[in-house]
Amino acid sequence: MSDYPTSTREALYARIRASSRTEVTLEEMKRLGFWPEDDTSLAEAEQLIKREAELQQALSALGRELREVEDPALALKRMRKERMARAKAKREETRQRRARERHERALAWHARRAKELLYLGAGVSAGLNEARSDADRLARLSLPSMHDAQDLANAMGLSLEELRFLAFERRVSRISHYRRFAMPKKAGGVRIISAPMPRLKRAQYWVLDNVLARAPVHPAAHGFLAGRSIVSNAAPHVGQAVVINVDLKDFFPSIALPRVRGVFRQLGYGKQVATTLALLCTESATETVQVDGETFHVAHGPRVLPQGAPTSPALTNILCRRLDARLQGAAARLGFRYTRYADDLTFSGDESVRKLAAKLLWRVRQIVIDEGFTPHPDKQHVMRSHARQSVTGIVVNEKPAVDRDTLRRFRAVLFQVEKDGPAGKQWNGNDNVLAALEGYAHFIRMVDVEKGAPLLARVRAARARWNGDAAAPDAVARRAGGQFRMLAAQGKAPWPGFWQAGTPPAPVLEKTQEQVKTERTLAREEARPRKAAASPVPADDAIARRAERTARRNPLLIGGGRMTWYAVALQGVVALLLSRKLDSNTPILAMLALYWLSVRYRRMLWVPFIVVMLLIWAVLAPR
């Protein structure tokens, strides 16, 4: 039995044109069961029908060729049609070839991008192709040997895609790697703190503990170094006749990306690793903008060291090695001592060099400017021995001590807390008065153990009395932060399910318009048999439903295809009246012809009837 389903009229005509009417009739008879396939007596007739169809097709083809030979215009039309078809096929082939070439290039870029850092943003990607570090220098400094970004990502415990996401330079972005907030300064104004998000802080902790902490720094530096503190910074200046403080203006924002990259280059890393590390440790000042309900972070200005990142202080210590060496040399030639804590420069000397303070300040100013920094004009102090001498918050006139007025105020607040409890009390603007008092008690004990130890014991007793045995929230946070840093330094995720960057999808081969059109046609042809198989409808039912739909569209039709007599009678009356008016039988003949067409097409031809009657009136009407 034939595989052809119940066909529409267009499909049936297409089958007849492709073969012959007889062959299509034979296939339909076989499909409907009127031609038994197991009857051998009918095989010869079937072969004759098929052979006749083949000969008919061959004869039709010869006839078309003969007509083209006899008619040059038809031959030219056929040749033009064939030429256009070949040109169209060639254009389609070119489009597909170019699409394949673009897809191959995209796949090659995708594969290379998965292994290399090829681009990290405009203005910062120069030198990323130089992926070779100085292994001997790294070995002398006991630094991890990394030649390219993949080595860096493996050491950090990140994927290359995560490293690219963290280091990429974006001038406009929907995300930010930092949380920014303002803190008031003692001298007035606010200081913008940029606290890195955990995903970036993890990478910065790794850089700090595995690279920056192992780099050599100058002995005069005391800030943010293990075993050194504000006490070690103030100790060399105790009991001196003159103490000089100089502050550097905008210390962190004055150190831009090229200088940070230079630090890593001097340590022995190649341009690719040095640039990536520098991008991880710097950021641009950004402004948050709302557009159509979306938040964008717009960067302005160069990338600089953020104040709040754990890597910034260590980078400044390494970067200021030459500054420290020059300042210490200039101070030693004049008989002064020198130390530096972050951006605070401190000099001191005995009575013999007291008059050389102005000369020292002039030299310090020249060296600081020459090293790319700016002395703060409002934070330069020369303190003599007869007045209070303070270095990084510690009084150094006779011995390291805490300011007397501050210590007296601390004891008063502690007494009130011991007496009435912490409710409604503050210390230095902090509402968590017990935690603030404990922190300051630790500071006092660090400066002066004899005074600080009893005060710390009293604070802890007050905490136990008013808060019970509950651990301080700050202490819990410090322990969690220490665990985070330890795991980050080991290249491990701080906790299960920690953030991971998504993998970009592989490129997809682009389809041409002709391919899309062909796929849609095939999809429609495949869906049509499935729809017919899902709900088979007998031929008689299909005809009945078609007639019902036609009848709904045209109320002048009734079931079975017979036309309503009142419609025919109406047209007949109109034609008869028009015939008597014009004294001609033409309207009646036209009405009968339209009636025959209405029966043939199973619909009432009202529009043609009206048009024909109007034309007859226009032509035959008496003038």
XYZ file of C-alpha atoms in Angstrom:
623
model
C 0.000 0.000 0.000
C 1.273 3.467 -0.830
C 2.658 5.649 1.913
C 0.895 8.807 0.672
C -1.516 10.241 3.263
C -4.809 11.841 2.461
C -3.615 14.725 0.249
C -4.815 18.219 -0.283
C -5.757 19.395 -3.749
C -2.404 21.140 -4.247
C -0.474 18.048 -3.199
C -2.583 15.871 -5.491
C -1.900 18.157 -8.458
C 1.796 18.104 -7.650
C 1.809 14.294 -7.681
C -0.010 14.237 -11.030
C 2.504 16.669 -12.517
C 5.389 14.575 -11.189
C 4.063 11.297 -12.716
C 0.702 10.896 -14.464
C -2.984 10.801 -13.669
C -3.151 7.045 -14.225
C -0.247 6.294 -11.890
C -1.680 8.524 -9.165
C -5.056 6.790 -9.552
C -3.315 3.405 -9.216
C -1.506 4.532 -6.028
C -4.746 5.814 -4.518
C -6.557 2.581 -5.378
C -3.779 0.608 -3.706
C -3.853 2.911 -0.683
C -7.628 2.600 -0.312
C -7.581 -1.187 -0.840
C -9.216 -1.355 -4.278
C -6.115 -2.839 -5.896
C -5.043 -6.027 -4.113
C -1.274 -6.272 -4.039
C -1.193 -10.057 -3.703
C -3.061 -10.582 -6.994
C -0.381 -11.639 -9.539
C -2.786 -11.286 -12.448
C -2.740 -7.504 -11.997
C 1.052 -7.196 -11.897
C 1.351 -6.873 -15.663
C -1.246 -4.116 -15.768
C 0.580 -2.302 -12.964
C 3.862 -2.490 -14.855
C 2.186 -1.185 -18.009
C 0.755 1.762 -16.092
C 4.134 2.610 -14.615
C 5.828 2.234 -17.976
C 3.225 4.481 -19.552
C 3.877 7.105 -16.889
C 7.630 6.982 -17.532
C 7.108 7.343 -21.294
C 4.673 10.191 -20.707
C 7.225 12.026 -18.583
C 9.965 11.473 -21.170
C 7.628 12.684 -23.924
C 6.755 15.781 -21.900
C 10.459 16.533 -21.400
C 11.147 16.139 -25.151
C 8.202 18.421 -25.857
C 9.585 21.113 -23.579
C 12.987 20.868 -25.228
C 11.390 21.071 -28.672
C 9.443 24.176 -27.703
C 12.593 25.798 -26.421
C 14.432 24.984 -29.679
C 11.624 26.401 -31.773
C 11.237 29.470 -29.527
C 14.587 31.317 -28.909
C 12.957 33.572 -26.315
C 11.867 30.556 -24.290
C 15.370 29.050 -24.591
C 16.919 32.318 -23.417
C 14.475 32.409 -20.532
C 15.452 28.847 -19.541
C 19.170 29.654 -19.819
C 18.702 32.790 -17.738
C 16.784 30.784 -15.157
C 19.538 28.153 -15.017
C 22.211 30.839 -14.779
C 20.384 32.537 -11.924
C 19.962 29.204 -10.162
C 23.698 28.492 -10.481
C 24.536 31.995 -9.221
C 22.157 31.558 -6.304
C 23.690 28.182 -5.458
C 27.179 29.678 -5.669
C 26.213 32.565 -3.390
C 24.723 30.127 -0.922
C 27.870 28.024 -1.029
C 29.984 31.141 -0.413
C 27.811 32.153 2.543
C 28.095 28.694 4.078
C 31.858 28.598 3.494
C 32.341 31.978 5.151
C 30.110 30.943 8.040
C 32.237 27.803 8.504
C 35.418 29.897 8.418
C 34.029 32.294 11.028
C 32.977 29.347 13.155
C 36.430 27.763 12.896
C 38.080 31.048 13.895
C 35.655 31.402 16.809
C 36.372 27.842 17.940
C 40.116 28.462 17.744
C 39.734 31.666 19.792
C 37.490 29.865 22.283
C 40.056 27.063 22.709
C 42.914 29.534 23.056
C 40.952 31.716 25.446
C 40.461 28.699 27.708
C 44.258 28.372 28.063
C 45.587 31.934 27.844
C 44.857 35.458 28.998
C 44.732 37.164 25.648
C 42.983 40.400 26.623
C 42.194 42.071 29.941
C 40.701 45.364 28.817
C 41.592 48.502 26.933
C 44.870 50.171 27.925
C 46.124 47.395 30.228
C 46.649 44.419 27.894
C 50.021 45.401 26.454
C 52.673 42.750 27.043
C 50.307 39.888 27.864
C 52.045 37.814 25.188
C 55.298 37.908 27.185
C 54.833 34.943 29.489
C 58.284 34.210 30.872
C 59.506 35.022 34.374
C 63.010 35.198 35.830
C 63.195 31.847 37.592
C 66.591 32.564 39.211
C 65.436 35.810 40.824
C 62.219 34.210 42.036
C 64.204 31.350 43.549
C 66.548 33.760 45.384
C 63.541 35.537 46.912
C 61.739 32.229 47.663
C 58.764 33.360 45.562
C 56.455 30.944 43.713
C 57.592 30.339 40.157
C 54.824 31.325 37.716
C 55.400 32.000 34.032
C 51.895 32.627 32.744
C 48.357 33.263 33.905
C 47.502 29.577 33.906
C 50.282 28.940 36.455
C 48.944 31.823 38.540
C 45.376 30.499 38.415
C 46.504 26.996 39.385
C 48.501 28.346 42.336
C 45.512 30.388 43.547
C 43.127 27.466 43.196
C 41.073 29.323 40.576
C 40.085 28.583 37.029
C 41.479 30.777 34.265
C 37.988 32.142 33.628
C 37.659 33.186 37.290
C 41.060 34.888 37.183
C 40.061 36.755 34.005
C 36.795 37.856 35.605
C 38.575 39.239 38.684
C 41.370 41.013 36.776
C 39.460 42.372 33.776
C 39.481 46.148 33.349
C 35.882 47.344 32.893
C 35.138 51.020 32.460
C 31.373 50.404 32.634
C 30.041 47.354 34.434
C 26.958 46.006 36.151
C 29.090 44.444 38.886
C 31.688 45.766 41.295
C 34.419 43.861 43.105
C 34.460 46.389 45.962
C 32.037 47.671 48.579
C 32.704 51.343 49.233
C 31.854 53.352 52.331
C 33.053 56.540 54.002
C 34.801 56.872 57.369
C 35.328 60.194 59.164
C 38.877 61.467 59.585
C 40.206 62.850 62.859
C 41.143 66.123 61.179
C 37.769 66.434 59.442
C 36.394 65.154 56.185
C 35.845 61.553 55.195
C 38.047 58.742 53.930
C 36.655 56.440 51.224
C 37.270 52.790 52.099
C 37.081 50.183 49.317
C 36.527 46.771 50.893
C 36.975 43.924 48.381
C 34.250 41.353 47.927
C 35.081 37.818 49.169
C 35.747 36.542 45.634
C 38.467 39.180 45.118
C 39.677 39.217 48.713
C 40.480 35.513 48.395
C 42.849 36.237 45.487
C 44.374 39.260 47.252
C 45.081 37.239 50.398
C 46.911 34.696 48.269
C 49.025 37.438 46.686
C 49.743 38.962 50.094
C 50.832 35.784 51.871
C 52.641 34.032 49.013
C 54.279 36.936 47.167
C 54.255 40.294 48.950
C 54.993 38.982 52.453
C 58.178 37.327 51.146
C 59.520 40.394 49.344
C 62.258 42.367 51.152
C 61.382 45.781 52.650
C 63.490 48.547 54.154
C 64.228 48.303 57.912
C 62.769 51.768 58.447
C 59.287 50.552 57.438
C 57.108 49.509 60.373
C 53.571 49.501 59.022
C 51.649 46.258 58.430
C 54.640 43.976 58.955
C 54.868 40.946 61.211
C 56.696 41.762 64.461
C 56.406 45.529 63.905
C 53.773 48.012 65.012
C 53.194 51.614 65.940
C 55.154 50.907 69.129
C 58.255 49.756 67.221
C 57.813 52.781 64.960
C 57.760 55.165 67.950
C 60.507 53.484 70.024
C 63.536 54.982 68.167
C 62.229 58.509 68.826
C 61.785 58.257 72.603
C 63.541 60.994 74.618
C 64.783 63.015 71.624
C 65.178 66.761 71.651
C 63.214 67.267 68.438
C 60.671 65.068 66.687
C 59.453 65.851 63.145
C 56.334 64.325 61.533
C 55.669 64.540 57.787
C 52.553 63.097 56.160
C 52.183 62.072 52.508
C 49.071 63.397 50.800
C 46.737 60.880 49.081
C 49.230 58.103 49.672
C 47.333 55.108 48.215
C 45.580 56.955 45.352
C 48.928 58.356 44.176
C 50.230 54.846 43.345
C 48.862 53.881 39.931
C 48.818 50.622 37.990
C 52.184 51.055 36.155
C 54.060 51.438 39.449
C 52.341 48.395 40.950
C 53.136 46.368 37.849
C 56.749 47.551 38.164
C 56.894 46.090 41.687
C 56.024 42.624 40.423
C 58.373 43.011 37.472
C 61.250 43.834 39.848
C 60.454 40.726 41.854
C 61.119 38.664 38.701
C 57.706 38.021 37.139
C 57.039 38.342 33.429
C 54.714 40.950 31.969
C 51.715 38.622 31.779
C 51.848 37.579 35.445
C 52.896 41.061 36.626
C 50.031 42.741 34.764
C 47.499 40.231 36.098
C 48.708 40.633 39.684
C 48.680 44.424 39.357
C 45.092 44.372 38.070
C 44.050 42.205 41.016
C 45.540 44.732 43.450
C 44.282 47.990 41.903
C 40.962 49.603 41.038
C 39.592 52.768 39.462
C 37.411 55.249 41.262
C 33.832 54.523 40.222
C 30.500 56.275 40.240
C 27.213 54.395 40.554
C 24.637 55.368 37.924
C 21.002 54.288 37.578
C 19.749 53.924 33.981
C 16.291 52.485 33.205
C 16.174 50.710 36.545
C 19.624 49.108 36.108
C 22.691 49.917 38.195
C 25.962 50.620 36.400
C 29.397 51.249 37.896
C 31.210 53.801 35.729
C 34.961 54.051 36.257
C 36.759 57.374 36.003
C 40.439 58.000 36.423
C 43.345 55.544 36.418
C 43.600 52.330 38.401
C 45.259 52.945 41.779
C 45.783 51.132 45.061
C 42.440 50.887 46.911
C 42.428 51.925 50.540
C 40.932 48.853 52.177
C 42.473 46.040 50.142
C 44.780 43.739 52.158
C 47.512 43.988 49.499
C 47.782 47.796 49.422
C 49.960 48.362 52.560
C 52.411 45.598 51.622
C 52.743 46.981 48.111
C 53.525 50.454 49.462
C 56.232 49.018 51.722
C 57.901 47.336 48.749
C 57.390 50.329 46.492
C 58.864 52.755 49.064
C 62.149 50.873 49.514
C 64.078 53.478 47.534
C 62.187 56.328 49.222
C 63.061 54.888 52.648
C 66.684 54.405 51.676
C 67.044 57.975 50.399
C 65.260 59.491 53.394
C 67.288 57.454 55.865
C 70.497 58.481 54.112
C 69.542 62.151 54.148
C 68.531 61.937 57.843
C 71.716 60.085 58.843
C 73.953 62.683 57.163
C 72.321 65.355 59.301
C 72.293 63.222 62.474
C 68.575 62.314 62.554
C 66.772 59.022 62.962
C 64.057 57.952 60.507
C 61.092 55.560 60.535
C 57.963 55.248 58.391
C 54.554 53.854 59.231
C 52.463 53.774 56.014
C 52.282 57.442 54.977
C 53.633 58.885 58.279
C 57.326 59.851 58.075
C 58.991 60.479 61.433
C 62.433 62.015 62.108
C 64.070 62.728 65.454
C 67.390 63.962 66.764
C 69.213 65.061 69.901
C 70.110 68.556 70.969
C 73.104 68.797 68.617
C 70.953 68.598 65.455
C 68.036 70.616 66.762
C 68.811 73.605 64.542
C 69.020 71.471 61.375
C 65.297 70.706 61.316
C 64.557 73.243 58.544
C 67.354 71.879 56.360
C 66.104 68.321 56.891
C 62.550 69.293 55.940
C 63.781 70.906 52.727
C 65.688 67.757 51.730
C 62.765 65.507 52.690
C 60.434 67.554 50.527
C 62.719 67.276 47.502
C 63.143 63.501 47.895
C 59.438 62.873 48.412
C 58.491 64.849 45.297
C 61.236 63.174 43.276
C 59.836 59.743 44.256
C 56.383 60.633 42.955
C 54.641 61.551 46.217
C 53.318 64.820 47.637
C 53.995 66.103 51.190
C 50.818 67.180 52.966
C 51.205 70.912 53.727
C 48.862 70.829 56.729
C 50.321 67.758 58.436
C 53.921 68.764 59.068
C 54.858 69.102 62.733
C 58.114 69.953 64.523
C 57.839 69.004 68.234
C 60.387 70.105 70.826
C 61.133 68.328 74.085
C 59.376 70.927 76.255
C 56.037 70.102 74.527
C 54.221 66.825 74.016
C 55.905 64.716 71.328
C 53.587 62.208 69.615
C 54.474 59.556 67.031
C 51.593 57.578 65.452
C 49.415 58.288 68.495
C 52.035 57.390 71.124
C 53.657 59.969 73.429
C 57.488 59.602 73.271
C 58.805 62.388 75.528
C 60.303 60.045 78.138
C 58.951 56.604 77.320
C 56.217 55.156 75.051
C 52.949 56.129 76.708
C 49.305 56.789 75.997
C 48.030 60.337 76.038
C 47.156 61.291 79.625
C 43.812 62.922 78.843
C 42.672 59.990 76.713
C 43.706 57.521 79.426
C 41.776 59.485 82.050
C 38.672 59.554 79.850
C 39.037 55.789 79.231
C 39.094 55.051 82.962
C 36.010 57.196 83.507
C 33.991 55.378 80.846
C 35.178 52.002 82.158
C 34.103 52.958 85.683
C 30.624 53.951 84.468
C 30.273 50.647 82.587
C 31.357 48.656 85.621
C 28.884 50.542 87.746
C 25.763 50.880 85.575
C 26.346 48.595 82.584
C 27.006 49.373 78.915
C 23.516 50.653 78.051
C 23.583 54.164 76.557
C 27.368 54.516 76.654
C 29.951 54.960 73.879
C 33.676 54.980 73.385
C 35.062 57.121 70.571
C 31.653 57.099 68.870
C 31.266 53.307 69.015
C 27.969 52.089 70.472
C 29.400 48.614 71.147
C 31.159 50.057 74.125
C 32.456 46.793 75.635
C 34.154 45.713 72.401
C 35.568 49.223 71.881
C 36.904 49.377 75.449
C 38.496 45.955 75.114
C 40.181 46.970 71.889
C 41.581 50.140 73.414
C 42.699 48.231 76.486
C 44.734 45.968 74.211
C 46.276 49.090 72.700
C 47.208 50.437 76.150
C 48.751 47.106 77.118
C 50.765 47.068 73.892
C 52.186 50.507 74.673
C 52.545 50.113 78.467
C 52.077 46.640 79.920
C 51.979 47.823 83.544
C 49.024 50.125 82.901
C 47.293 48.117 80.228
C 47.125 44.660 81.836
C 44.954 45.694 84.850
C 42.682 47.754 82.597
C 42.222 44.834 80.210
C 41.343 42.561 83.120
C 38.718 45.041 84.325
C 37.176 45.267 80.832
C 36.964 41.484 80.548
C 35.389 41.273 83.989
C 32.800 43.863 82.945
C 32.063 41.926 79.775
C 31.607 38.702 81.733
C 29.315 40.484 84.176
C 27.046 42.202 81.681
C 27.250 39.834 78.652
C 27.750 36.500 80.374
C 30.095 33.949 78.834
C 29.066 34.714 75.248
C 31.971 35.246 72.932
C 32.408 38.754 71.587
C 31.045 39.201 68.061
C 34.277 40.893 67.015
C 36.305 37.937 68.264
C 34.120 35.505 66.325
C 34.496 37.647 63.206
C 38.286 37.736 63.680
C 38.450 33.951 63.947
C 36.317 33.559 60.804
C 38.502 36.077 58.986
C 41.646 34.224 60.017
C 40.250 30.948 58.697
C 39.290 32.658 55.431
C 42.792 34.058 54.982
C 44.512 30.791 55.832
C 42.492 28.801 53.266
C 42.876 31.531 50.641
C 46.650 31.525 51.099
C 46.644 27.763 50.543
C 44.728 28.128 47.280
C 41.573 26.541 48.697
C 37.959 27.662 48.675
C 37.037 29.331 52.005
C 33.866 27.225 52.285
C 31.981 24.617 50.241
C 29.991 26.055 47.377
C 32.154 29.189 47.168
C 31.658 31.439 44.136
C 32.853 30.153 40.780
C 32.816 31.935 37.420
C 30.661 30.464 34.685
C 32.206 28.896 31.604
C 31.424 30.765 28.365
C 29.454 28.663 25.849
C 31.165 27.302 22.765
C 30.545 29.181 19.484
C 27.631 27.958 17.370
C 27.779 27.632 13.592
C 25.779 30.432 12.020
C 23.096 29.323 9.562
C 22.305 31.131 6.326
C 18.819 32.350 5.476
C 18.437 29.555 2.930
C 19.335 26.924 5.516
C 16.860 28.371 7.992
C 14.155 28.429 5.323
C 14.880 24.811 4.347
C 14.763 23.654 7.981
C 11.435 25.374 8.526
C 9.978 23.755 5.421
C 11.185 20.315 6.497
C 9.817 20.875 10.002
C 6.400 21.767 8.606
C 6.418 18.722 6.330
C 7.391 16.445 9.224
C 4.758 17.932 11.509
C 1.968 17.469 8.951
C 2.090 13.624 8.816
C 2.420 13.451 12.625
C -0.653 15.622 13.009
C -2.588 13.532 10.512
C -1.487 10.314 12.246
C -2.406 11.655 15.664
C -5.974 12.440 14.598
C -6.912 10.566 11.415
C -10.049 11.917 9.768
C -11.953 9.895 7.131
C -12.304 11.487 3.707
C -16.114 11.752 3.960
C -15.832 13.456 7.367
C -13.220 15.861 6.010
C -15.530 16.812 3.123
C -18.424 17.249 5.513
C -16.388 19.457 7.826
C -15.149 21.564 4.921
C -18.735 22.016 3.753
C -19.769 22.934 7.297
C -17.034 25.560 7.558
C -17.991 26.961 4.170
C -21.622 27.058 5.211
C -20.691 28.980 8.368
C -18.766 31.495 6.285
C -21.628 31.794 3.774
C -25.151 31.350 5.193
C -26.579 30.946 1.673
C -25.239 27.366 1.502
C -26.897 24.320 3.022
C -25.618 20.827 3.760
C -24.797 18.533 0.847
C -23.676 21.378 -1.447
C -27.187 22.362 -2.641
C -27.742 26.106 -2.842
C -30.674 27.793 -1.129
C -33.548 28.520 -3.480
C -34.257 31.891 -2.001
C -30.775 33.139 -2.988
C -31.234 31.794 -6.525
C -34.698 33.294 -6.671
C -33.374 36.666 -5.541
C -30.734 36.721 -8.246
C -33.330 35.566 -10.805
C -35.745 38.363 -9.886
C -32.953 40.955 -10.180
C -31.897 39.564 -13.572
C -35.518 39.434 -14.816
C -36.270 43.014 -13.810
C -33.051 44.220 -15.418
C -33.884 42.272 -18.633
C -37.326 43.900 -18.899
C -35.840 47.327 -18.221
C -33.177 46.906 -20.899
C -35.352 44.810 -23.236
C -32.525 42.225 -23.453
C -31.929 38.631 -22.331
C -28.287 39.315 -21.444
C -28.870 39.699 -17.638
C -30.717 36.343 -17.478
C -27.929 34.567 -19.400
C -25.282 36.139 -17.145
C -27.247 35.064 -14.062
C -27.443 31.469 -15.303
C -23.676 31.439 -15.996
C -22.927 32.729 -12.488
C -25.328 30.142 -11.027
C -23.372 27.382 -12.786
C -20.102 28.767 -11.332
C -21.657 28.941 -7.854
C -22.612 25.282 -8.071
C -19.100 24.408 -9.243
C -17.257 26.330 -6.512
C -19.864 25.612 -3.802
C -20.236 29.220 -2.811
C -22.579 32.062 -3.642
C -20.873 34.533 -6.002
C -22.574 37.690 -4.891
C -19.782 40.121 -5.690
C -19.318 38.904 -9.299
C -23.124 38.928 -9.751
C -23.406 42.562 -8.653
C -20.401 43.632 -10.762
C -21.751 41.862 -13.868
C -25.223 43.385 -13.470
C -23.749 46.867 -13.095
C -21.591 46.406 -16.199
C -24.591 45.220 -18.228
C -26.585 48.253 -17.068
C -23.732 50.584 -17.948
C -23.389 49.117 -21.457
C -27.017 48.514 -22.439
C -28.812 51.295 -20.585
C -30.602 53.701 -22.932
C -28.878 57.040 -23.371
